[in-house]
Amino acid sequence: MNSQQVIIHVRFAPNGTVVQISGRPAKLTPHQWFDVLNARAGHAYRPLAGGRGVFRLTRAAVDAFRQEAATAR
């Protein structure tokens, strides 16, 4: 993995709601941040065992999504 890549970790509750997600802007709930990432970069998501998953994105993409989310809400 190069230094420009970011891994965003996601943890889900048994009912499918997002309990925890890394890199989340303060004004978004965990599920809102997951929805933003899933809508913009769903191709970069990989499910893992145990109710977890990861997004593998570039730093520039994550920064752009954060900026977009901050101005949209």
Short mmCIF file of N, CA, C and O in Angstrom, two decimals, residues 13 26 31 38-39 46:
data_model
loop_
_atom_site.label_atom_id
_atom_site.label_comp_id
_atom_site.label_asym_id
_atom_site.label_seq_id
_atom_site.Cartn_x
_atom_site.Cartn_y
_atom_site.Cartn_z
N ALA A 13 -23.56 -3.19 13.32
CA ALA A 13 -24.33 -3.88 14.35
C ALA A 13 -25.00 -5.09 13.67
O ALA A 13 -25.10 -5.13 12.44
N ALA A 26 -17.13 15.27 11.73
CA ALA A 26 -17.84 15.40 13.00
C ALA A 26 -19.34 15.63 12.83
O ALA A 26 -20.13 15.18 13.66
N HIS A 31 -23.57 6.27 10.02
CA HIS A 31 -24.31 5.74 8.87
C HIS A 31 -24.34 6.74 7.71
O HIS A 31 -24.26 6.35 6.54
N ASN A 38 -20.30 4.99 0.25
CA ASN A 38 -20.88 3.94 -0.56
C ASN A 38 -21.43 4.48 -1.87
O ASN A 38 -21.28 3.86 -2.92
N ALA A 39 -22.04 5.66 -1.82
CA ALA A 39 -22.60 6.26 -3.03
C ALA A 39 -21.50 6.71 -3.99
O ALA A 39 -21.65 6.61 -5.21
N ARG A 46 -14.85 -3.40 0.57
CA ARG A 46 -14.68 -4.85 0.68
C ARG A 46 -15.22 -5.31 2.03
O ARG A 46 -14.78 -4.84 3.07
#
